[in-house]
mmCIF file of C-alpha atoms and ligand atoms in Angstrom:
data_model
loop_
_atom_site.group_PDB
_atom_site.id
_atom_site.type_symbol
_atom_site.label_atom_id
_atom_site.label_comp_id
_atom_site.label_asym_id
_atom_site.label_seq_id
_atom_site.Cartn_x
_atom_site.Cartn_y
_atom_site.Cartn_z
ATOM 1 C CA MET D 1 -29.540 10.908 -45.375
ATOM 2 C CA VAL D 2 -28.897 14.444 -44.199
ATOM 3 C CA ARG D 3 -30.083 17.462 -46.187
ATOM 4 C CA PHE D 4 -27.404 19.863 -47.392
ATOM 5 C CA VAL D 5 -27.773 23.453 -48.565
ATOM 6 C CA GLY D 6 -24.501 24.570 -50.116
ATOM 7 C CA VAL D 7 -23.546 28.016 -51.331
ATOM 8 C CA GLN D 8 -24.931 27.651 -54.850
ATOM 9 C CA ASN D 9 -28.296 26.364 -53.648
ATOM 10 C CA ALA D 10 -28.455 29.083 -50.973
ATOM 11 C CA VAL D 11 -27.911 31.705 -53.677
ATOM 12 C CA ARG D 12 -30.599 30.090 -55.886
ATOM 13 C CA TRP D 13 -33.007 29.981 -52.928
ATOM 14 C CA ILE D 14 -32.376 33.682 -52.109
ATOM 15 C CA GLN D 15 -32.916 34.659 -55.747
ATOM 16 C CA ALA D 16 -36.072 32.568 -56.086
ATOM 17 C CA THR D 17 -37.584 33.773 -52.805
ATOM 18 C CA GLY D 18 -36.406 37.391 -52.764
ATOM 19 C CA LEU D 19 -34.167 38.954 -50.145
ATOM 20 C CA GLU D 20 -36.913 41.199 -48.758
ATOM 21 C CA THR D 21 -39.271 38.244 -48.278
ATOM 22 C CA ILE D 22 -36.548 36.213 -46.574
ATOM 23 C CA LEU D 23 -35.526 39.043 -44.236
ATOM 24 C CA GLY D 24 -39.154 39.725 -43.294
ATOM 25 C CA GLU D 25 -39.980 36.065 -42.617
ATOM 26 C CA LEU D 26 -36.666 35.445 -40.880
ATOM 27 C CA SER D 27 -37.231 38.404 -38.539
ATOM 28 C CA GLU D 28 -40.423 36.617 -37.447
ATOM 29 C CA TYR D 29 -38.543 33.334 -36.859
ATOM 30 C CA VAL D 30 -35.924 35.172 -34.785
ATOM 31 C CA ALA D 31 -38.667 37.019 -32.863
ATOM 32 C CA ASP D 32 -40.518 33.728 -32.216
ATOM 33 C CA ASP D 33 -37.358 32.221 -30.751
ATOM 34 C CA TYR D 34 -36.635 35.387 -28.733
ATOM 35 C CA ARG D 35 -40.154 35.142 -27.258
ATOM 36 C CA ARG D 36 -39.335 31.620 -25.973
ATOM 37 C CA TRP D 37 -35.782 32.579 -24.957
ATOM 38 C CA GLU D 38 -36.050 30.881 -21.571
ATOM 39 C CA SER D 39 -36.661 27.459 -23.144
ATOM 40 C CA PHE D 40 -33.210 27.455 -24.808
ATOM 41 C CA ASP D 41 -29.965 25.999 -23.553
ATOM 42 C CA LYS D 42 -27.598 28.995 -23.560
ATOM 43 C CA SER D 43 -23.875 29.524 -23.134
ATOM 44 C CA PRO D 44 -21.316 32.059 -24.361
ATOM 45 C CA ARG D 45 -19.744 30.834 -27.596
ATOM 46 C CA VAL D 46 -16.446 28.961 -27.528
ATOM 47 C CA ALA D 47 -13.813 31.233 -29.065
ATOM 48 C CA ASN D 48 -10.304 30.330 -30.198
ATOM 49 C CA HIS D 49 -8.330 33.526 -30.721
ATOM 50 C CA SER D 50 -5.191 34.111 -32.761
ATOM 51 C CA PRO D 51 -3.353 37.429 -33.196
ATOM 52 C CA ILE D 52 -5.305 38.177 -36.392
ATOM 53 C CA GLY D 53 -8.657 36.528 -35.888
ATOM 54 C CA VAL D 54 -11.010 34.180 -34.117
ATOM 55 C CA ILE D 55 -12.737 30.861 -34.809
ATOM 56 C CA GLU D 56 -15.901 30.267 -32.800
ATOM 57 C CA LEU D 57 -18.441 27.509 -32.129
ATOM 58 C CA MET D 58 -21.992 28.592 -31.286
ATOM 59 C CA PRO D 59 -24.326 25.862 -29.960
ATOM 60 C CA THR D 60 -27.864 25.981 -28.590
ATOM 61 C CA SER D 61 -30.942 23.752 -28.258
ATOM 62 C CA ASP D 62 -34.638 24.132 -27.512
ATOM 63 C CA GLY D 63 -34.896 20.492 -26.389
ATOM 64 C CA HIS D 64 -36.278 19.339 -29.743
ATOM 65 C CA LEU D 65 -33.773 20.755 -32.177
ATOM 66 C CA TYR D 66 -30.072 21.420 -31.648
ATOM 67 C CA GLY D 67 -28.036 23.827 -33.752
ATOM 68 C CA PHE D 68 -24.465 24.985 -33.933
ATOM 69 C CA LYS D 69 -22.463 27.305 -36.143
ATOM 70 C CA TYR D 70 -18.758 27.355 -36.940
ATOM 71 C CA VAL D 71 -17.748 30.936 -37.731
ATOM 72 C CA ASN D 72 -14.506 32.857 -38.149
ATOM 73 C CA GLY D 73 -13.730 36.563 -37.869
ATOM 74 C CA HIS D 74 -10.529 37.766 -39.575
ATOM 75 C CA PRO D 75 -10.669 41.535 -40.264
ATOM 76 C CA SER D 76 -7.492 41.467 -42.396
ATOM 77 C CA ASN D 77 -8.799 38.724 -44.686
ATOM 78 C CA PRO D 78 -10.182 41.082 -47.384
ATOM 79 C CA SER D 79 -6.638 42.392 -48.006
ATOM 80 C CA ARG D 80 -5.820 38.777 -49.004
ATOM 81 C CA GLY D 81 -8.906 38.398 -51.158
ATOM 82 C CA LEU D 82 -10.772 36.460 -48.446
ATOM 83 C CA GLN D 83 -13.950 37.184 -46.499
ATOM 84 C CA THR D 84 -13.757 38.575 -42.948
ATOM 85 C CA VAL D 85 -16.525 36.213 -41.796
ATOM 86 C CA THR D 86 -17.354 32.746 -43.145
ATOM 87 C CA ALA D 87 -19.526 30.080 -41.546
ATOM 88 C CA PHE D 88 -21.318 26.772 -41.822
ATOM 89 C CA GLY D 89 -23.689 25.027 -39.448
ATOM 90 C CA VAL D 90 -25.771 22.027 -38.481
ATOM 91 C CA LEU D 91 -29.342 21.484 -37.290
ATOM 92 C CA SER D 92 -29.990 18.183 -35.477
ATOM 93 C CA ASP D 93 -32.830 16.145 -34.024
ATOM 94 C CA VAL D 94 -32.381 16.049 -30.242
ATOM 95 C CA ALA D 95 -34.403 12.802 -29.896
ATOM 96 C CA SER D 96 -31.977 10.760 -32.025
ATOM 97 C CA GLY D 97 -28.962 13.053 -32.073
ATOM 98 C CA TYR D 98 -28.887 12.687 -35.856
ATOM 99 C CA PRO D 99 -28.155 15.755 -37.961
ATOM 100 C CA LEU D 100 -31.041 16.874 -40.176
ATOM 101 C CA LEU D 101 -29.385 19.696 -42.101
ATOM 102 C CA VAL D 102 -25.893 20.895 -42.910
ATOM 103 C CA ALA D 103 -25.771 24.367 -44.403
ATOM 104 C CA GLU D 104 -23.437 27.050 -45.606
ATOM 105 C CA MET D 105 -23.825 29.934 -43.163
ATOM 106 C CA THR D 106 -21.763 32.791 -44.588
ATOM 107 C CA LEU D 107 -24.860 34.054 -46.375
ATOM 108 C CA LEU D 108 -27.104 32.898 -43.525
ATOM 109 C CA THR D 109 -25.018 34.888 -41.026
ATOM 110 C CA ALA D 110 -25.514 38.071 -43.053
ATOM 111 C CA LEU D 111 -29.249 37.306 -43.227
ATOM 112 C CA ARG D 112 -29.728 36.553 -39.539
ATOM 113 C CA THR D 113 -27.572 39.468 -38.385
ATOM 114 C CA ALA D 114 -29.609 41.836 -40.549
ATOM 115 C CA ALA D 115 -32.928 40.301 -39.449
ATOM 116 C CA THR D 116 -31.913 40.667 -35.792
ATOM 117 C CA SER D 117 -30.818 44.297 -36.293
ATOM 118 C CA ALA D 118 -34.174 45.032 -37.930
ATOM 119 C CA MET D 119 -36.005 43.380 -35.045
ATOM 120 C CA ALA D 120 -34.035 45.520 -32.573
ATOM 121 C CA ALA D 121 -34.667 48.685 -34.600
ATOM 122 C CA LYS D 122 -38.398 47.916 -34.714
ATOM 123 C CA HIS D 123 -38.540 48.089 -30.910
ATOM 124 C CA LEU D 124 -35.837 50.691 -30.237
ATOM 125 C CA ALA D 125 -35.702 53.218 -33.084
ATOM 126 C CA ARG D 126 -38.043 56.193 -33.270
ATOM 127 C CA ARG D 127 -41.098 55.476 -35.421
ATOM 128 C CA ASP D 128 -40.519 58.693 -37.371
ATOM 129 C CA SER D 129 -36.954 57.694 -38.365
ATOM 130 C CA THR D 130 -36.177 58.601 -41.967
ATOM 131 C CA THR D 131 -32.388 58.422 -42.313
ATOM 132 C CA MET D 132 -29.831 55.741 -41.552
ATOM 133 C CA ALA D 133 -26.075 56.155 -41.273
ATOM 134 C CA MET D 134 -23.968 53.147 -42.178
ATOM 135 C CA ILE D 135 -20.378 53.146 -40.931
ATOM 136 C CA GLY D 136 -18.649 50.264 -42.719
ATOM 137 C CA ALA D 137 -19.778 49.222 -46.180
ATOM 138 C CA GLY D 138 -18.416 45.680 -46.308
ATOM 139 C CA THR D 139 -20.090 42.284 -46.535
ATOM 140 C CA GLN D 140 -22.897 42.851 -44.041
ATOM 141 C CA ALA D 141 -23.838 46.398 -45.080
ATOM 142 C CA GLU D 142 -26.438 45.924 -47.838
ATOM 143 C CA PHE D 143 -28.220 43.204 -45.854
ATOM 144 C CA GLN D 144 -28.429 45.555 -42.863
ATOM 145 C CA ALA D 145 -29.813 48.388 -45.005
ATOM 146 C CA ILE D 146 -32.474 46.262 -46.696
ATOM 147 C CA ALA D 147 -33.619 44.665 -43.423
ATOM 148 C CA VAL D 148 -33.998 48.053 -41.717
ATOM 149 C CA ARG D 149 -35.867 49.433 -44.741
ATOM 150 C CA GLU D 150 -38.261 46.477 -44.532
ATOM 151 C CA THR D 151 -38.935 47.316 -40.879
ATOM 152 C CA LEU D 152 -38.808 51.117 -40.649
ATOM 153 C CA GLY D 153 -39.229 52.154 -44.277
ATOM 154 C CA ILE D 154 -35.895 54.023 -44.264
ATOM 155 C CA ARG D 155 -34.496 54.438 -47.761
ATOM 156 C CA THR D 156 -32.096 57.370 -47.185
ATOM 157 C CA LEU D 157 -28.594 56.172 -46.353
ATOM 158 C CA ARG D 158 -25.481 58.100 -45.381
ATOM 159 C CA VAL D 159 -22.491 55.793 -45.726
ATOM 160 C CA PHE D 160 -18.871 56.048 -44.660
ATOM 161 C CA ASP D 161 -16.133 53.479 -45.124
ATOM 162 C CA THR D 162 -12.384 54.053 -44.881
ATOM 163 C CA ASP D 163 -12.209 52.132 -48.164
ATOM 164 C CA PRO D 164 -13.840 54.281 -50.891
ATOM 165 C CA LEU D 165 -14.223 51.194 -53.075
ATOM 166 C CA ALA D 166 -16.476 49.603 -50.433
ATOM 167 C CA SER D 167 -18.710 52.702 -50.395
ATOM 168 C CA ALA D 168 -18.819 52.681 -54.211
ATOM 169 C CA LYS D 169 -19.831 49.000 -54.147
ATOM 170 C CA LEU D 170 -22.662 49.784 -51.720
ATOM 171 C CA VAL D 171 -23.912 52.629 -53.939
ATOM 172 C CA ARG D 172 -23.743 50.297 -56.958
ATOM 173 C CA ASN D 173 -25.721 47.581 -55.147
ATOM 174 C CA LEU D 174 -28.357 49.675 -53.376
ATOM 175 C CA THR D 175 -29.169 52.559 -55.728
ATOM 176 C CA PRO D 176 -30.926 50.264 -58.240
ATOM 177 C CA LEU D 177 -33.043 48.956 -55.330
ATOM 178 C CA GLY D 178 -34.460 52.423 -54.671
ATOM 179 C CA PHE D 179 -32.096 53.630 -51.938
ATOM 180 C CA ASP D 180 -30.985 57.242 -51.881
ATOM 181 C CA VAL D 181 -27.303 56.936 -50.864
ATOM 182 C CA TYR D 182 -24.999 59.788 -49.821
ATOM 183 C CA VAL D 183 -21.291 58.948 -49.526
ATOM 184 C CA ALA D 184 -19.950 60.816 -46.505
ATOM 185 C CA SER D 185 -16.419 62.131 -46.019
ATOM 186 C CA ASP D 186 -16.080 60.688 -42.496
ATOM 187 C CA SER D 187 -18.134 59.171 -39.677
ATOM 188 C CA ALA D 188 -19.218 62.584 -38.340
ATOM 189 C CA ASP D 189 -20.511 63.551 -41.775
ATOM 190 C CA ALA D 190 -22.289 60.191 -42.126
ATOM 191 C CA VAL D 191 -24.191 60.429 -38.834
ATOM 192 C CA ALA D 192 -25.217 64.093 -39.244
ATOM 193 C CA GLY D 193 -29.017 64.095 -39.105
ATOM 194 C CA ALA D 194 -29.287 60.294 -38.967
ATOM 195 C CA ASP D 195 -32.015 58.705 -36.837
ATOM 196 C CA VAL D 196 -30.530 55.201 -36.954
ATOM 197 C CA ILE D 197 -26.782 54.528 -36.981
ATOM 198 C CA THR D 198 -25.389 51.124 -37.900
ATOM 199 C CA THR D 199 -21.719 50.552 -37.149
ATOM 200 C CA CYS D 200 -20.492 47.568 -39.089
ATOM 201 C CA THR D 201 -16.723 47.877 -39.346
ATOM 202 C CA ALA D 202 -14.046 45.229 -39.003
ATOM 203 C CA ASP D 203 -10.847 45.972 -37.116
ATOM 204 C CA LYS D 204 -9.263 43.793 -34.461
ATOM 205 C CA ALA D 205 -8.845 46.812 -32.200
ATOM 206 C CA ASN D 206 -10.629 49.040 -29.724
ATOM 207 C CA ALA D 207 -11.523 51.456 -32.507
ATOM 208 C CA THR D 208 -13.604 54.578 -31.954
ATOM 209 C CA VAL D 209 -15.803 54.688 -35.002
ATOM 210 C CA LEU D 210 -18.286 56.953 -33.199
ATOM 211 C CA THR D 211 -17.288 59.585 -30.660
ATOM 212 C CA ASP D 212 -19.699 60.842 -28.026
ATOM 213 C CA ASP D 213 -20.201 64.273 -29.652
ATOM 214 C CA MET D 214 -21.482 62.638 -32.877
ATOM 215 C CA VAL D 215 -24.489 61.046 -31.172
ATOM 216 C CA GLN D 216 -27.600 63.220 -30.855
ATOM 217 C CA PRO D 217 -30.589 62.588 -28.541
ATOM 218 C CA GLY D 218 -33.196 60.241 -30.003
ATOM 219 C CA VAL D 219 -30.782 58.172 -32.063
ATOM 220 C CA HIS D 220 -30.837 54.374 -32.196
ATOM 221 C CA ILE D 221 -27.482 52.636 -32.779
ATOM 222 C CA ASN D 222 -27.097 49.089 -34.056
ATOM 223 C CA ALA D 223 -23.489 48.358 -33.040
ATOM 224 C CA ILE D 224 -22.611 45.254 -35.052
ATOM 225 C CA GLY D 225 -18.830 45.193 -35.454
ATOM 226 C CA GLY D 226 -17.675 45.127 -31.819
ATOM 227 C CA ASP D 227 -17.932 41.405 -31.199
ATOM 228 C CA CYS D 228 -14.663 40.135 -29.728
ATOM 229 C CA PRO D 229 -12.461 40.893 -26.729
ATOM 230 C CA GLY D 230 -10.367 43.938 -27.699
ATOM 231 C CA LYS D 231 -12.619 44.705 -30.728
ATOM 232 C CA THR D 232 -15.074 47.576 -30.174
ATOM 233 C CA GLU D 233 -16.448 50.522 -32.157
ATOM 234 C CA LEU D 234 -18.081 52.999 -29.776
ATOM 235 C CA ASP D 235 -16.694 55.612 -27.414
ATOM 236 C CA ALA D 236 -17.614 54.268 -23.952
ATOM 237 C CA ALA D 237 -19.132 57.681 -23.116
ATOM 238 C CA ILE D 238 -21.944 56.894 -25.588
ATOM 239 C CA LEU D 239 -22.859 53.782 -23.588
ATOM 240 C CA ARG D 240 -23.139 55.869 -20.413
ATOM 241 C CA ARG D 241 -25.633 58.268 -22.047
ATOM 242 C CA ALA D 242 -27.634 55.490 -23.652
ATOM 243 C CA ASP D 243 -29.892 52.604 -22.716
ATOM 244 C CA VAL D 244 -28.047 49.494 -23.827
ATOM 245 C CA PHE D 245 -29.813 46.354 -25.077
ATOM 246 C CA VAL D 246 -27.981 43.046 -25.460
ATOM 247 C CA GLU D 247 -28.516 39.455 -26.559
ATOM 248 C CA PHE D 248 -26.987 37.199 -23.874
ATOM 249 C CA PRO D 249 -25.269 39.327 -21.196
ATOM 250 C CA GLU D 250 -22.788 36.589 -20.229
ATOM 251 C CA GLN D 251 -21.441 36.648 -23.805
ATOM 252 C CA THR D 252 -21.836 40.367 -24.487
ATOM 253 C CA ARG D 253 -19.894 41.402 -21.378
ATOM 254 C CA ILE D 254 -16.924 39.455 -22.827
ATOM 255 C CA GLU D 255 -17.306 40.447 -26.485
ATOM 256 C CA GLY D 256 -19.527 43.497 -26.914
ATOM 257 C CA GLU D 257 -19.185 47.246 -26.539
ATOM 258 C CA ILE D 258 -19.911 46.828 -22.826
ATOM 259 C CA GLN D 259 -16.566 45.070 -22.317
ATOM 260 C CA GLN D 260 -15.340 48.699 -21.978
ATOM 261 C CA VAL D 261 -17.441 49.444 -18.878
ATOM 262 C CA GLU D 262 -17.803 47.953 -15.434
ATOM 263 C CA SER D 263 -18.951 44.322 -15.181
ATOM 264 C CA ASP D 264 -22.264 45.253 -13.530
ATOM 265 C CA PHE D 265 -23.107 48.006 -16.059
ATOM 266 C CA ALA D 266 -26.918 47.994 -16.412
ATOM 267 C CA VAL D 267 -28.236 46.445 -19.621
ATOM 268 C CA THR D 268 -31.604 45.197 -20.844
ATOM 269 C CA GLU D 269 -31.926 41.809 -22.519
ATOM 270 C CA LEU D 270 -33.495 42.264 -25.954
ATOM 271 C CA TRP D 271 -35.632 39.124 -25.633
ATOM 272 C CA GLN D 272 -37.533 40.795 -22.793
ATOM 273 C CA VAL D 273 -38.397 43.715 -25.058
ATOM 274 C CA VAL D 274 -39.397 41.435 -27.934
ATOM 275 C CA SER D 275 -41.584 39.342 -25.629
ATOM 276 C CA GLY D 276 -43.217 42.487 -24.227
ATOM 277 C CA THR D 277 -42.115 42.066 -20.603
ATOM 278 C CA THR D 278 -39.870 45.174 -20.713
ATOM 279 C CA ALA D 279 -40.300 48.465 -22.530
ATOM 280 C CA GLY D 280 -38.206 49.256 -25.594
ATOM 281 C CA ARG D 281 -37.852 52.940 -26.505
ATOM 282 C CA ALA D 282 -39.448 55.052 -23.781
ATOM 283 C CA SER D 283 -39.031 58.586 -25.140
ATOM 284 C CA ALA D 284 -38.142 60.540 -28.275
ATOM 285 C CA GLU D 285 -34.933 61.858 -26.665
ATOM 286 C CA GLN D 286 -33.605 58.527 -25.412
ATOM 287 C CA ILE D 287 -30.436 57.152 -27.033
ATOM 288 C CA THR D 288 -30.704 53.406 -27.535
ATOM 289 C CA VAL D 289 -27.851 51.031 -28.385
ATOM 290 C CA PHE D 290 -28.256 47.439 -29.546
ATOM 291 C CA ASP D 291 -24.844 46.031 -28.570
ATOM 292 C CA SER D 292 -24.977 43.149 -31.056
ATOM 293 C CA VAL D 293 -22.369 40.400 -30.929
ATOM 294 C CA GLY D 294 -24.364 37.625 -32.591
ATOM 295 C CA PHE D 295 -25.883 34.863 -30.476
ATOM 296 C CA ALA D 296 -26.416 31.143 -31.138
ATOM 297 C CA ILE D 297 -30.225 31.395 -30.980
ATOM 298 C CA GLU D 298 -30.199 33.660 -34.075
ATOM 299 C CA ASP D 299 -28.230 30.985 -35.952
ATOM 300 C CA PHE D 300 -30.662 28.352 -34.684
ATOM 301 C CA SER D 301 -33.534 30.499 -36.009
ATOM 302 C CA VAL D 302 -32.033 30.838 -39.480
ATOM 303 C CA LEU D 303 -31.221 27.114 -39.669
ATOM 304 C CA ARG D 304 -34.784 26.285 -38.580
ATOM 305 C CA TYR D 305 -36.154 28.727 -41.166
ATOM 306 C CA LEU D 306 -33.943 27.363 -43.945
ATOM 307 C CA HIS D 307 -34.890 23.772 -43.066
ATOM 308 C CA ASP D 308 -38.615 24.602 -43.110
ATOM 309 C CA LYS D 309 -38.294 26.343 -46.471
ATOM 310 C CA THR D 310 -35.921 24.003 -48.331
ATOM 311 C CA ASN D 311 -36.280 20.521 -46.797
ATOM 312 C CA HIS D 312 -38.581 19.192 -49.514
ATOM 313 C CA SER D 313 -37.261 21.357 -52.319
ATOM 314 C CA ALA D 314 -34.576 21.242 -54.979
ATOM 315 C CA PHE D 315 -32.646 23.866 -52.975
ATOM 316 C CA SER D 316 -31.305 21.098 -50.706
ATOM 317 C CA ILE D 317 -29.743 17.747 -51.558
ATOM 318 C CA ASP D 318 -29.103 14.513 -49.643
ATOM 319 C CA ILE D 319 -25.581 13.801 -48.425
ATOM 320 C CA ASP D 320 -24.415 10.562 -46.801
ATOM 321 C CA LEU D 321 -22.979 12.203 -43.704
ATOM 322 C CA VAL D 322 -24.035 9.624 -41.116
ATOM 323 C CA ALA D 323 -22.828 5.999 -41.185
ATOM 324 C CA ASP D 324 -26.083 4.167 -40.404
ATOM 325 C CA PRO D 325 -25.792 0.356 -40.737
ATOM 326 C CA ASP D 326 -28.985 -1.737 -40.909
ATOM 327 C CA ASP D 327 -27.689 -3.513 -37.773
ATOM 328 C CA PRO D 328 -26.835 -0.544 -35.543
ATOM 329 C CA LYS D 329 -24.253 -2.656 -33.692
ATOM 330 C CA ASP D 330 -22.417 -3.769 -36.816
ATOM 331 C CA LEU D 331 -20.431 -0.720 -37.859
ATOM 332 C CA PHE D 332 -17.527 -3.105 -38.491
ATOM 333 C CA GLY D 333 -19.515 -5.163 -40.981
ATOM 334 C CA PHE D 334 -20.715 -1.935 -42.549
ATOM 335 C CA ALA D 335 -17.091 -0.840 -42.955
ATOM 336 C CA GLN D 336 -16.393 -4.169 -44.719
ATOM 337 C CA GLY D 337 -19.177 -3.396 -47.180
ATOM 338 C CA SER D 338 -21.487 -6.210 -45.960
ATOM 339 C CA ASP D 339 -24.429 -3.855 -45.330
ATOM 340 C CA ALA D 340 -24.644 -1.888 -48.552
ATOM 341 C CA PRO D 341 -21.635 -2.383 -50.800
ATOM 342 C CA VAL D 342 -19.910 0.879 -51.607
ATOM 343 C CA PRO D 343 -19.291 1.256 -55.356
ATOM 344 C CA ALA D 344 -15.602 1.182 -56.294
ATOM 345 C CA LEU D 345 -14.092 4.509 -57.302
HETATM 346 N N1 NAD L 401 -22.918 41.175 -34.409
HETATM 347 C C1 NAD L 401 -23.019 40.200 -35.251
HETATM 348 O O1 NAD L 401 -23.903 39.329 -35.143
HETATM 349 C C2 NAD L 401 -22.081 40.134 -36.417
HETATM 350 C C3 NAD L 401 -22.339 39.272 -37.500
HETATM 351 C C4 NAD L 401 -21.482 39.319 -38.598
HETATM 352 C C5 NAD L 401 -20.375 40.162 -38.586
HETATM 353 N N2 NAD L 401 -20.135 40.932 -37.493
HETATM 354 C C6 NAD L 401 -19.019 41.862 -37.463
HETATM 355 O O2 NAD L 401 -19.404 42.964 -38.263
HETATM 356 C C7 NAD L 401 -18.224 43.568 -38.825
HETATM 357 C C8 NAD L 401 -18.427 43.751 -40.305
HETATM 358 O O3 NAD L 401 -18.455 42.484 -40.915
HETATM 359 P P1 NAD L 401 -18.276 42.361 -42.489
HETATM 360 O O4 NAD L 401 -18.446 40.917 -42.812
HETATM 361 O O5 NAD L 401 -19.142 43.353 -43.170
HETATM 362 O O6 NAD L 401 -16.751 42.801 -42.624
HETATM 363 P P2 NAD L 401 -16.000 43.405 -43.899
HETATM 364 O O7 NAD L 401 -14.557 43.239 -43.642
HETATM 365 O O8 NAD L 401 -16.567 42.818 -45.140
HETATM 366 O O9 NAD L 401 -16.407 44.955 -43.875
HETATM 367 C C9 NAD L 401 -15.962 45.832 -42.899
HETATM 368 C C10 NAD L 401 -15.783 47.207 -43.517
HETATM 369 O O10 NAD L 401 -15.443 48.131 -42.466
HETATM 370 C C11 NAD L 401 -14.546 49.083 -43.028
HETATM 371 N N3 NAD L 401 -13.872 49.778 -41.934
HETATM 372 C C12 NAD L 401 -12.899 49.311 -41.099
HETATM 373 N N4 NAD L 401 -12.590 50.237 -40.186
HETATM 374 C C13 NAD L 401 -13.374 51.319 -40.432
HETATM 375 C C14 NAD L 401 -13.540 52.583 -39.815
HETATM 376 N N5 NAD L 401 -12.831 52.940 -38.733
HETATM 377 N N6 NAD L 401 -14.464 53.445 -40.313
HETATM 378 C C15 NAD L 401 -15.201 53.096 -41.400
HETATM 379 N N7 NAD L 401 -15.091 51.906 -42.026
HETATM 380 C C16 NAD L 401 -14.194 51.033 -41.547
HETATM 381 C C17 NAD L 401 -13.661 48.262 -43.948
HETATM 382 O O11 NAD L 401 -12.996 49.049 -44.925
HETATM 383 C C18 NAD L 401 -14.667 47.271 -44.552
HETATM 384 O O12 NAD L 401 -15.186 47.742 -45.791
HETATM 385 C C19 NAD L 401 -17.071 42.669 -38.456
HETATM 386 O O13 NAD L 401 -16.396 43.257 -37.361
HETATM 387 C C20 NAD L 401 -17.722 41.361 -38.056
HETATM 388 O O14 NAD L 401 -16.953 40.654 -37.123
HETATM 389 C C21 NAD L 401 -20.970 40.949 -36.423
#
């Protein structure tokens, strides 16, 4: 039997454990896997594009466990009452090839993206940061805010979304959790005085959510929403003033903000900072950008974390996903019901 964590059990698990606890522990899982980055099988994700969206497969393995995620990105979905990003994934045993866990990953994607942003901010933002600007107040936004608060202690938020209802939803969700939220009139207003800027918008376009003049020395930017060819958020001039940190350069050069600059544009791989082989922030004036696109190892980390936490709990159930006859060569007999008769419907 394979363990399954569906949406309802994932929600119960989050409520029982607490979002802050999960984001803190998950950041450690992601950091552990970043520290052993070189032991993973890595490739850019496989992306199938359509005019309005993308469906992607994201595999990786550490030689013992294998994980993959199926994820879509359809920025116009909310106008149809659907989510921009949905996902599910699998964790498998490399020795047998058998799946161990199937899980919903829409929630897990929000968790791992936030945990990774917080890990980046821990190494790249100024220690004295007090204010975060959030451009885009959709699905990912609250998770990003809570994860960064867990890491840097920031509770003052300046939010801007082109949809006022999204900003109102964020205020409604975060104010009771102790955040001090200011709703800005535009991006420039949102980033005024901010130490950390998170861009988390969805638009299948080379948008310019931040212009160069909006970015002051010393700022750290988590650029989350530019994650597909032709889908970026930052003015390229910002990248040229900043030090840019990426997940897997081979994927980020195709999908990230750096698709806008030359193919040999200098970047630093975040795993090297996390593992201590390269410096993170070097000065109080430096502008740092985490050009996040989302990489398979982060999904592997969250699947590994979920499996560790729910495998022997009521938050996961058995599903009969794998046909596994007693005689491994007699799948035919199994299909005839000779192995374990299947009850009639
Ligand atoms: N890097 C990663 O690992 C990762 C992971 C998940 C999602 N994403 C990306 O992050 C983005 C946000 O995802 P989501 O699930 O929150 O999407 P969402 O559709 O729920 O929210 C996006 C929000 O951005 C707002 N917006 C669009 N254009 C804007 C603009 N110019 N200025 C201000 N606000 C604007 C929209 O009104 C919406 O509220 C998407 O582009 C998604 O593809 C990246």
